[in-house]
GROMACS .gro file of C-alpha atoms in nm:
model
  431
    1MET     CA    1   8.515   7.037   4.348
    2ARG     CA    2   8.583   6.948   4.702
    3LYS     CA    3   8.326   7.069   4.983
    4PHE     CA    4   8.406   7.161   5.326
    5VAL     CA    5   8.157   6.954   5.572
    6ALA     CA    6   8.263   7.068   5.922
    7PHE     CA    7   8.529   7.224   6.113
    8SER     CA    8   8.637   7.347   6.468
    9PRO     CA    9   8.470   7.679   6.613
   10LEU     CA   10   8.823   7.816   6.635
   11PRO     CA   11   9.002   7.675   6.324
   12ASN     CA   12   9.371   7.619   6.298
   13VAL     CA   13   9.619   7.687   6.037
   14LYS     CA   14   9.577   7.379   5.856
   15ILE     CA   15   9.209   7.408   5.833
   16LEU     CA   16   9.253   7.760   5.703
   17LEU     CA   17   9.466   7.645   5.449
   18PHE     CA   18   9.218   7.362   5.353
   19ILE     CA   19   8.946   7.639   5.329
   20SER     CA   20   9.133   7.850   5.094
   21SER     CA   21   9.205   7.543   4.891
   22LEU     CA   22   8.829   7.539   4.795
   23THR     CA   23   8.926   7.817   4.537
   24HIS     CA   24   9.293   7.744   4.501
   25ILE     CA   25   9.527   7.443   4.467
   26VAL     CA   26   9.770   7.482   4.765
   27GLN     CA   27  10.028   7.285   4.901
   28PRO     CA   28  10.055   7.228   5.262
   29VAL     CA   29  10.302   7.499   5.361
   30THR     CA   30  10.311   7.747   5.623
   31ILE     CA   31  10.194   8.105   5.626
   32LYS     CA   32  10.561   8.254   5.589
   33GLY     CA   33  10.621   8.016   5.292
   34THR     CA   34  10.286   8.061   5.118
   35SER     CA   35  10.305   8.172   4.748
   36ASP     CA   36  10.210   8.512   4.631
   37ALA     CA   37   9.921   8.368   4.440
   38VAL     CA   38   9.766   8.188   4.737
   39ARG     CA   39   9.837   8.470   4.986
   40PRO     CA   40   9.533   8.682   4.943
   41ALA     CA   41   9.294   8.404   4.978
   42LEU     CA   42   9.467   8.265   5.298
   43CYS     CA   43   9.471   8.620   5.439
   44ARG     CA   44   9.109   8.642   5.395
   45ALA     CA   45   9.021   8.312   5.573
   46PRO     CA   46   9.090   8.390   5.917
   47ALA     CA   47   8.868   8.690   5.910
   48ARG     CA   48   8.600   8.504   5.752
   49GLU     CA   49   8.608   8.207   5.992
   50GLY     CA   50   8.659   8.446   6.322
   51TYR     CA   51   9.025   8.278   6.361
   52ILE     CA   52   9.161   8.414   6.683
   53PRO     CA   53   9.529   8.395   6.706
   54ASN     CA   54   9.700   8.253   7.037
   55ALA     CA   55   9.907   8.520   7.186
   56PHE     CA   56  10.102   8.288   7.422
   57ALA     CA   57  10.191   8.040   7.146
   58HIS     CA   58  10.308   8.336   6.947
   59SER     CA   59  10.525   8.443   7.231
   60LEU     CA   60  10.694   8.117   7.227
   61ASN     CA   61  10.844   8.205   6.878
   62THR     CA   62  10.903   8.566   6.941
   63HIS     CA   63  11.014   8.559   7.280
   64LYS     CA   64  10.773   8.879   7.350
   65SER     CA   65  10.428   8.857   7.469
   66GLN     CA   66  10.329   9.237   7.504
   67THR     CA   67  10.226   9.132   7.846
   68ILE     CA   68  10.336   9.276   8.194
   69GLY     CA   69  10.281   9.060   8.491
   70ILE     CA   70  10.162   9.242   8.814
   71ILE     CA   71  10.219   9.079   9.171
   72CYS     CA   72   9.978   9.228   9.438
   73PRO     CA   73   9.994   9.119   9.798
   74VAL     CA   74   9.608   9.168   9.878
   75ILE     CA   75   9.380   9.244   9.568
   76ALA     CA   76   9.081   9.284   9.810
   77ASP     CA   77   9.251   9.570   9.981
   78ALA     CA   78   9.135   9.907   9.832
   79ASN     CA   79   9.496  10.039   9.848
   80HIS     CA   80   9.628   9.765   9.651
   81ALA     CA   81   9.314   9.717   9.398
   82TYR     CA   82   9.286  10.073   9.294
   83PRO     CA   83   9.677  10.083   9.168
   84VAL     CA   84   9.640   9.745   9.007
   85SER     CA   85   9.344   9.893   8.845
   86GLU     CA   86   9.510  10.215   8.717
   87LEU     CA   87   9.826  10.010   8.596
   88THR     CA   88   9.582   9.800   8.390
   89LYS     CA   89   9.413  10.076   8.218
   90LEU     CA   90   9.746  10.265   8.156
   91LEU     CA   91   9.931   9.939   8.022
   92ARG     CA   92   9.632   9.861   7.803
   93ALA     CA   93   9.640  10.215   7.667
   94ALA     CA   94  10.006  10.147   7.543
   95HIS     CA   95   9.871   9.830   7.386
   96LEU     CA   96  10.028   9.598   7.654
   97GLU     CA   97   9.830   9.343   7.824
   98THR     CA   98   9.828   9.252   8.193
   99LEU     CA   99   9.859   8.927   8.390
  100LEU     CA  100   9.746   8.963   8.766
  101ILE     CA  101   9.875   8.748   9.047
  102ASN     CA  102   9.738   8.795   9.402
  103THR     CA  103   9.988   8.657   9.667
  104ASP     CA  104   9.750   8.699   9.966
  105SER     CA  105  10.037   8.842  10.151
  106ASN     CA  106  10.228   8.512  10.154
  107PRO     CA  107  10.513   8.586  10.349
  108GLU     CA  108  10.719   8.262  10.261
  109SER     CA  109  10.827   8.311   9.907
  110LYS     CA  110  10.737   8.488   9.581
  111ARG     CA  111  10.924   8.241   9.364
  112PRO     CA  112  10.614   8.032   9.261
  113TYR     CA  113  10.436   8.347   9.150
  114PHE     CA  114  10.762   8.467   8.951
  115ALA     CA  115  10.788   8.107   8.792
  116SER     CA  116  10.440   8.151   8.692
  117LEU     CA  117  10.512   8.456   8.502
  118ILE     CA  118  10.844   8.321   8.344
  119ASN     CA  119  10.606   8.017   8.215
  120ARG     CA  120  10.376   8.277   8.045
  121GLN     CA  121  10.668   8.456   7.883
  122VAL     CA  122  10.595   8.808   8.015
  123ASP     CA  123  10.792   9.095   7.904
  124ALA     CA  124  10.856   9.258   8.265
  125ALA     CA  125  10.693   9.232   8.632
  126ILE     CA  126  10.559   9.514   8.845
  127VAL     CA  127  10.555   9.418   9.220
  128ILE     CA  128  10.379   9.614   9.464
  129GLY     CA  129  10.565   9.640   9.794
  130CYS     CA  130  10.816   9.412   9.948
  131ASN     CA  131  10.964   9.324  10.285
  132CYS     CA  132  11.311   9.297  10.155
  133SER     CA  133  11.387   8.964  10.346
  134ALA     CA  134  11.692   8.736  10.233
  135GLN     CA  135  11.439   8.503  10.062
  136GLU     CA  136  11.251   8.779   9.892
  137ARG     CA  137  11.604   8.897   9.747
  138ARG     CA  138  11.683   8.562   9.597
  139ASP     CA  139  11.319   8.550   9.469
  140PHE     CA  140  11.369   8.868   9.297
  141ALA     CA  141  11.708   8.780   9.163
  142PHE     CA  142  11.551   8.457   9.006
  143ALA     CA  143  11.306   8.668   8.835
  144ALA     CA  144  11.530   8.941   8.722
  145ALA     CA  145  11.737   8.670   8.534
  146HIS     CA  146  11.436   8.644   8.289
  147PHE     CA  147  11.282   8.983   8.265
  148PRO     CA  148  11.296   9.329   8.418
  149VAL     CA  149  11.149   9.369   8.764
  150PHE     CA  150  11.004   9.690   8.882
  151VAL     CA  151  10.911   9.728   9.263
  152VAL     CA  152  10.661   9.990   9.373
  153ASN     CA  153  10.748  10.119   9.722
  154GLY     CA  154  11.027   9.874   9.813
  155VAL     CA  155  11.382   9.816   9.789
  156VAL     CA  156  11.533   9.514   9.644
  157PRO     CA  157  11.916   9.524   9.526
  158GLY     CA  158  12.025   9.344   9.227
  159ARG     CA  159  12.067   9.356   8.845
  160ASN     CA  160  11.779   9.404   8.616
  161ILE     CA  161  11.559   9.524   8.936
  162TYR     CA  162  11.428   9.881   8.931
  163CYS     CA  163  11.285  10.041   9.244
  164THR     CA  164  11.051  10.336   9.271
  165VAL     CA  165  11.061  10.423   9.646
  166CYS     CA  166  11.067  10.717   9.830
  167ASP     CA  167  11.283  10.797  10.143
  168GLU     CA  168  11.041  10.731  10.401
  169LYS     CA  169  11.300  10.713  10.675
  170LYS     CA  170  11.422  11.044  10.584
  171ALA     CA  171  11.067  11.177  10.558
  172ALA     CA  172  10.984  11.060  10.902
  173HIS     CA  173  11.318  11.178  11.060
  174GLN     CA  174  11.265  11.535  10.910
  175ALA     CA  175  10.904  11.531  11.048
  176VAL     CA  176  11.026  11.474  11.384
  177LEU     CA  177  11.283  11.747  11.353
  178ARG     CA  178  11.025  11.993  11.212
  179LEU     CA  179  10.768  11.911  11.504
  180ALA     CA  180  11.053  11.965  11.760
  181GLY     CA  181  11.134  12.296  11.594
  182ALA     CA  182  10.786  12.380  11.653
  183GLY     CA  183  10.838  12.336  12.027
  184LEU     CA  184  10.686  11.966  12.012
  185ARG     CA  185  10.909  11.723  12.201
  186ARG     CA  186  10.667  11.467  12.335
  187ILE     CA  187  10.598  11.299  12.003
  188LEU     CA  188  10.413  10.965  12.001
  189TYR     CA  189  10.450  10.711  11.715
  190LEU     CA  190  10.165  10.466  11.655
  191TYR     CA  191  10.196  10.168  11.424
  192ASP     CA  192  10.122   9.822  11.313
  193SER     CA  193  10.318   9.764  11.007
  194GLN     CA  194  10.649   9.587  10.963
  195THR     CA  195  10.691   9.589  10.579
  196TYR     CA  196  10.962   9.747  10.434
  197SER     CA  197  10.792  10.089  10.428
  198GLY     CA  198  10.680  10.071  10.802
  199VAL     CA  199  11.029   9.973  10.932
  200GLN     CA  200  11.182  10.253  10.728
  201LYS     CA  201  10.951  10.515  10.881
  202LEU     CA  202  10.982  10.365  11.255
  203GLU     CA  203  11.353  10.395  11.184
  204GLY     CA  204  11.345  10.740  11.082
  205TYR     CA  205  11.121  10.832  11.388
  206CYS     CA  206  11.349  10.687  11.643
  207GLN     CA  207  11.662  10.858  11.484
  208GLY     CA  208  11.487  11.189  11.482
  209MET     CA  209  11.380  11.156  11.862
  210ARG     CA  210  11.739  11.025  11.958
  211GLU     CA  211  11.882  11.362  11.817
  212LEU     CA  212  11.659  11.575  12.045
  213PRO     CA  213  11.821  11.674  12.374
  214GLY     CA  214  11.685  11.424  12.612
  215GLY     CA  215  11.469  11.297  12.356
  216GLU     CA  216  11.352  10.907  12.364
  217PRO     CA  217  11.111  10.751  12.135
  218LEU     CA  218  10.773  10.680  12.229
  219CYS     CA  219  10.635  10.441  11.989
  220VAL     CA  220  10.368  10.177  12.041
  221GLN     CA  221  10.313   9.896  11.805
  222ILE     CA  222   9.926   9.793  11.810
  223ARG     CA  223   9.917   9.416  11.805
  224CYS     CA  224   9.605   9.223  11.710
  225ASP     CA  225   9.529   8.910  11.523
  226GLY     CA  226   9.196   9.047  11.369
  227PRO     CA  227   9.058   9.405  11.304
  228SER     CA  228   9.261   9.671  11.486
  229TYR     CA  229   8.966   9.899  11.577
  230PRO     CA  230   8.899   9.803  11.933
  231ARG     CA  231   9.249   9.755  12.033
  232THR     CA  232   9.353  10.093  11.885
  233ILE     CA  233   9.080  10.281  12.097
  234GLU     CA  234   9.193  10.084  12.408
  235VAL     CA  235   9.545  10.179  12.351
  236VAL     CA  236   9.489  10.542  12.260
  237SER     CA  237   9.254  10.585  12.588
  238GLU     CA  238   9.539  10.427  12.794
  239LEU     CA  239   9.814  10.648  12.668
  240LEU     CA  240   9.574  10.964  12.714
  241ASP     CA  241   9.550  10.855  13.087
  242ARG     CA  242   9.919  10.797  13.172
  243THR     CA  243  10.127  10.969  12.896
  244PRO     CA  244  10.103  11.332  12.805
  245PHE     CA  245  10.224  11.397  12.440
  246ASP     CA  246  10.235  11.694  12.225
  247ALA     CA  247  10.200  11.533  11.869
  248ILE     CA  248  10.121  11.193  11.714
  249LEU     CA  249  10.275  11.024  11.423
  250CYS     CA  250  10.055  10.753  11.275
  251ASP     CA  251  10.187  10.481  11.051
  252SER     CA  252   9.830  10.461  10.909
  253TYR     CA  253   9.818  10.103  10.790
  254ILE     CA  254   9.620  10.128  11.124
  255GLY     CA  255   9.291  10.077  10.947
  256ASP     CA  256   9.070  10.264  11.191
  257ALA     CA  257   9.189  10.617  11.117
  258THR     CA  258   8.834  10.733  11.155
  259LEU     CA  259   8.782  10.572  11.500
  260PHE     CA  260   9.131  10.692  11.605
  261ILE     CA  261   9.035  11.064  11.565
  262GLN     CA  262   8.679  11.009  11.707
  263THR     CA  263   8.870  10.864  12.040
  264LEU     CA  264   9.058  11.191  12.083
  265LYS     CA  265   8.762  11.374  12.042
  266GLU     CA  266   8.565  11.174  12.284
  267GLN     CA  267   8.877  11.199  12.529
  268ASN     CA  268   8.876  11.581  12.467
  269TYR     CA  269   9.235  11.560  12.371
  270SER     CA  270   9.368  11.796  12.095
  271PRO     CA  271   9.724  11.751  12.008
  272LYS     CA  272   9.902  12.042  11.834
  273MET     CA  273   9.974  11.835  11.543
  274ILE     CA  274   9.878  11.477  11.376
  275VAL     CA  275  10.101  11.367  11.087
  276ALA     CA  276   9.966  11.047  10.936
  277LYS     CA  277  10.103  10.806  10.667
  278ALA     CA  278   9.836  10.816  10.405
  279ASN     CA  279   9.616  10.491  10.350
  280GLY     CA  280   9.325  10.501  10.604
  281PHE     CA  281   9.380  10.870  10.679
  282THR     CA  282   9.370  10.975  10.284
  283ASP     CA  283   9.073  10.727  10.203
  284PRO     CA  284   8.787  10.954  10.068
  285SER     CA  285   8.560  10.826  10.363
  286PHE     CA  286   8.786  10.971  10.627
  287ILE     CA  287   8.674  11.327  10.570
  288THR     CA  288   8.320  11.220  10.487
  289ASN     CA  289   8.297  11.034  10.818
  290LEU     CA  290   8.463  11.280  11.025
  291GLY     CA  291   8.339  11.602  10.893
  292SER     CA  292   8.485  11.940  11.046
  293ILE     CA  293   8.687  11.746  11.322
  294ALA     CA  294   8.922  11.601  11.048
  295ASN     CA  295   9.050  11.947  10.983
  296GLY     CA  296   9.401  11.986  11.074
  297VAL     CA  297   9.501  11.629  11.023
  298ALA     CA  298   9.830  11.632  10.812
  299SER     CA  299   9.962  11.309  10.631
  300VAL     CA  300  10.233  11.205  10.413
  301VAL     CA  301  10.100  11.165  10.037
  302GLU     CA  302  10.257  11.058   9.726
  303PHE     CA  303  10.054  11.272   9.533
  304ASN     CA  304   9.756  11.535   9.585
  305PRO     CA  305   9.537  11.706   9.316
  306ASP     CA  306   9.665  12.042   9.397
  307LEU     CA  307  10.044  11.969   9.336
  308ILE     CA  308  10.148  12.256   9.111
  309ASN     CA  309  10.322  12.013   8.878
  310GLY     CA  310  10.024  11.763   8.882
  311LYS     CA  311   9.698  11.977   8.831
  312GLU     CA  312   9.698  11.960   8.451
  313ILE     CA  313   9.719  11.570   8.422
  314ASN     CA  314   9.481  11.551   8.728
  315GLU     CA  315   9.217  11.739   8.537
  316GLU     CA  316   9.245  11.536   8.227
  317PHE     CA  317   9.220  11.213   8.468
  318LYS     CA  318   8.920  11.326   8.612
  319ALA     CA  319   8.750  11.418   8.292
  320ILE     CA  320   8.784  11.063   8.188
  321TYR     CA  321   8.740  10.885   8.518
  322GLY     CA  322   8.523  11.125   8.724
  323VAL     CA  323   8.757  11.096   9.021
  324ASP     CA  324   9.097  11.280   9.126
  325MET     CA  325   9.451  11.076   9.103
  326ASN     CA  326   9.563  10.945   9.400
  327GLY     CA  327   9.930  10.850   9.477
  328HIS     CA  328   9.900  10.486   9.338
  329SER     CA  329   9.751  10.615   9.007
  330ALA     CA  330  10.015  10.872   8.971
  331GLU     CA  331  10.299  10.642   9.058
  332SER     CA  332  10.122  10.390   8.805
  333TYR     CA  333  10.116  10.687   8.545
  334THR     CA  334  10.486  10.776   8.615
  335VAL     CA  335  10.591  10.388   8.554
  336VAL     CA  336  10.426  10.371   8.234
  337TRP     CA  337  10.573  10.692   8.125
  338LEU     CA  338  10.916  10.550   8.228
  339PHE     CA  339  10.846  10.234   8.004
  340LYS     CA  340  10.744  10.463   7.706
  341ALA     CA  341  11.074  10.669   7.753
  342ALA     CA  342  11.303  10.350   7.764
  343ILE     CA  343  11.134  10.179   7.463
  344GLU     CA  344  11.164  10.488   7.271
  345ALA     CA  345  11.538  10.522   7.367
  346ALA     CA  346  11.604  10.179   7.289
  347GLY     CA  347  11.418  10.183   6.951
  348THR     CA  348  11.278   9.832   7.030
  349THR     CA  349  11.099   9.637   7.272
  350ASP     CA  350  11.385   9.384   7.315
  351GLY     CA  351  11.398   9.311   7.695
  352GLU     CA  352  11.786   9.356   7.718
  353ALA     CA  353  11.764   9.688   7.521
  354VAL     CA  354  11.492   9.813   7.725
  355LYS     CA  355  11.700   9.722   8.056
  356ASN     CA  356  12.016   9.918   7.915
  357ALA     CA  357  11.791  10.205   7.852
  358LEU     CA  358  11.639  10.222   8.172
  359ASP     CA  359  11.990  10.209   8.344
  360ALA     CA  360  12.093  10.537   8.131
  361LEU     CA  361  11.758  10.709   8.158
  362VAL     CA  362  11.764  11.057   8.317
  363ILE     CA  363  11.441  11.253   8.335
  364ASP     CA  364  11.487  11.592   8.434
  365GLY     CA  365  11.163  11.791   8.480
  366GLU     CA  366  10.947  11.639   8.220
  367PHE     CA  367  10.947  11.361   7.971
  368ALA     CA  368  11.006  11.392   7.590
  369GLY     CA  369  10.695  11.542   7.448
  370GLY     CA  370  10.664  11.777   7.729
  371ARG     CA  371  10.471  11.576   8.018
  372LYS     CA  372  10.585  11.683   8.358
  373ILE     CA  373  10.691  11.471   8.648
  374ILE     CA  374  10.368  11.484   8.832
  375LEU     CA  375  10.510  11.353   9.151
  376PRO     CA  376  10.662  11.595   9.436
  377TYR     CA  377  10.997  11.593   9.280
  378SER     CA  378  11.165  11.690   8.976
  379LYS     CA  379  11.414  11.422   8.875
  380ILE     CA  380  11.434  11.055   8.798
  381ASP     CA  381  11.751  10.902   8.771
  382PHE     CA  382  11.816  10.527   8.878
  383GLU     CA  383  12.131  10.515   9.078
  384ASN     CA  384  12.364  10.295   9.271
  385TYR     CA  385  12.473  10.391   9.621
  386ASP     CA  386  12.561  10.248   9.971
  387LEU     CA  387  12.328  10.318  10.265
  388ALA     CA  388  12.447  10.202  10.603
  389GLY     CA  389  12.725   9.976  10.442
  390GLU     CA  390  12.485   9.802  10.214
  391PRO     CA  391  12.465   9.870   9.834
  392HIS     CA  392  12.160   9.977   9.679
  393TYR     CA  393  12.088   9.949   9.293
  394ARG     CA  394  11.909  10.156   9.060
  395ASP     CA  395  11.691  10.373   9.296
  396ASN     CA  396  11.544  10.701   9.207
  397THR     CA  397  11.743  10.894   9.486
  398SER     CA  398  11.562  11.223   9.412
  399ALA     CA  399  11.218  11.083   9.495
  400SER     CA  400  11.030  11.249   9.776
  401VAL     CA  401  10.684  11.244   9.925
  402ALA     CA  402  10.455  11.525   9.991
  403ILE     CA  403  10.269  11.656  10.305
  404ALA     CA  404   9.903  11.767  10.290
  405GLN     CA  405   9.687  11.876  10.532
  406ILE     CA  406   9.306  11.868  10.566
  407GLN     CA  407   9.182  12.244  10.512
  408ASP     CA  408   8.826  12.335  10.490
  409GLY     CA  409   8.732  11.986  10.424
  410ALA     CA  410   8.995  11.897  10.157
  411TRP     CA  411   9.351  11.792  10.132
  412THR     CA  412   9.583  12.076  10.064
  413THR     CA  413   9.961  12.026   9.983
  414VAL     CA  414  10.175  12.239  10.212
  415TRP     CA  415  10.521  12.053  10.168
  416PRO     CA  416  10.760  12.045   9.944
  417PHE     CA  417  10.714  12.422   9.944
  418GLU     CA  418  10.797  12.457   9.572
  419PHE     CA  419  10.503  12.227   9.489
  420ALA     CA  420  10.267  12.358   9.750
  421SER     CA  421   9.981  12.606   9.695
  422SER     CA  422   9.886  12.664  10.080
  423GLN     CA  423  10.070  12.701  10.398
  424ILE     CA  424  10.029  12.446  10.701
  425VAL     CA  425   9.784  12.562  10.975
  426TYR     CA  426   9.942  12.524  11.297
  427PRO     CA  427   9.840  12.462  11.566
  428ALA     CA  428   9.614  12.216  11.397
  429PRO     CA  429   9.225  12.278  11.477
  430LEU     CA  430   9.142  11.917  11.527
  431LYS     CA  431   8.799  12.018  11.687
   0.00000   0.00000   0.00000
């Protein structure tokens, strides 16, 4: 009888066949071709020897890796790290692995990152944000020829590209008109972001201001190479000295939201309303650092725990993770449900079939099985349309953001009215 002397810590199929031959005479055949007499011993051998199948090698044969690639601009940024963490948890709960790539905000090209995902046979890619440059459109088209690409908060036209984006231009435009309707005409806009999201909000603000009688945009870009804290304080102090204004709209990629409010306090200036754009203003530390002087600040939010249609899932989420959902985790949750609905509609995980199912997918109010759409809108339908003479493909045109205001030390949803549980406090306390 032959004896096995030594073998690799991770035996391959030939070694496993040799191990099984200690008790059975076998021919050097593949597992698929193994006879019924030999198969039981061969099936026991991997478990006994601790064999771990190579998923990447398996994907070369099946063309399916059960892996989703995630491309993130700056993983060290808490606003990016949190959604990546939530996406990873949700995808793993759906028995999908993730492959994370951090671009470090490389503005030149995403093609090398997409090429890396293609080489690893991922089934789809989720990209957080975009700048929608001509080069980026070409990069996305390159990737979409190989697998579906989902863009979170960005618009890239093209086949097999799916964008989840709210109309931030419209939101900023409506915010200006609502403030004007309340008698506020001198509306300052502070920003330091030139991403797709930032440009959309700036255009919406300018459009709204120009629609007002005698209205002209009053927007200031805070430029700095390093941290923007000192420069923001300087800019706000100068503006308060020479330019009176009734309200402030903040594109809150300005990371020093806390110092901004503190500066207003020190200058004894209290605008009737401040409407921010999440990020620094909605970070949990904002209220903690400012205490009662944060009361009255309003902000655009993708999700808030008191949204009428999101309360139930937020309670379940908090029971597991100990924190409330935020906009990124709520959007990530929704994206995974979209994947689930498309795969079930297609009846397969085949990429082309899932893509076609996504094209036809319409979610009205809730997903199959009763889960409501938890974001501040009630329909998901990827549509093609023209905007300002340019074609846009597969956007969820029903998407919207919400507006929340800090009341009694907590963010409270005040709009859209059908999803809000409170009314806005105006003029804002800000004291």
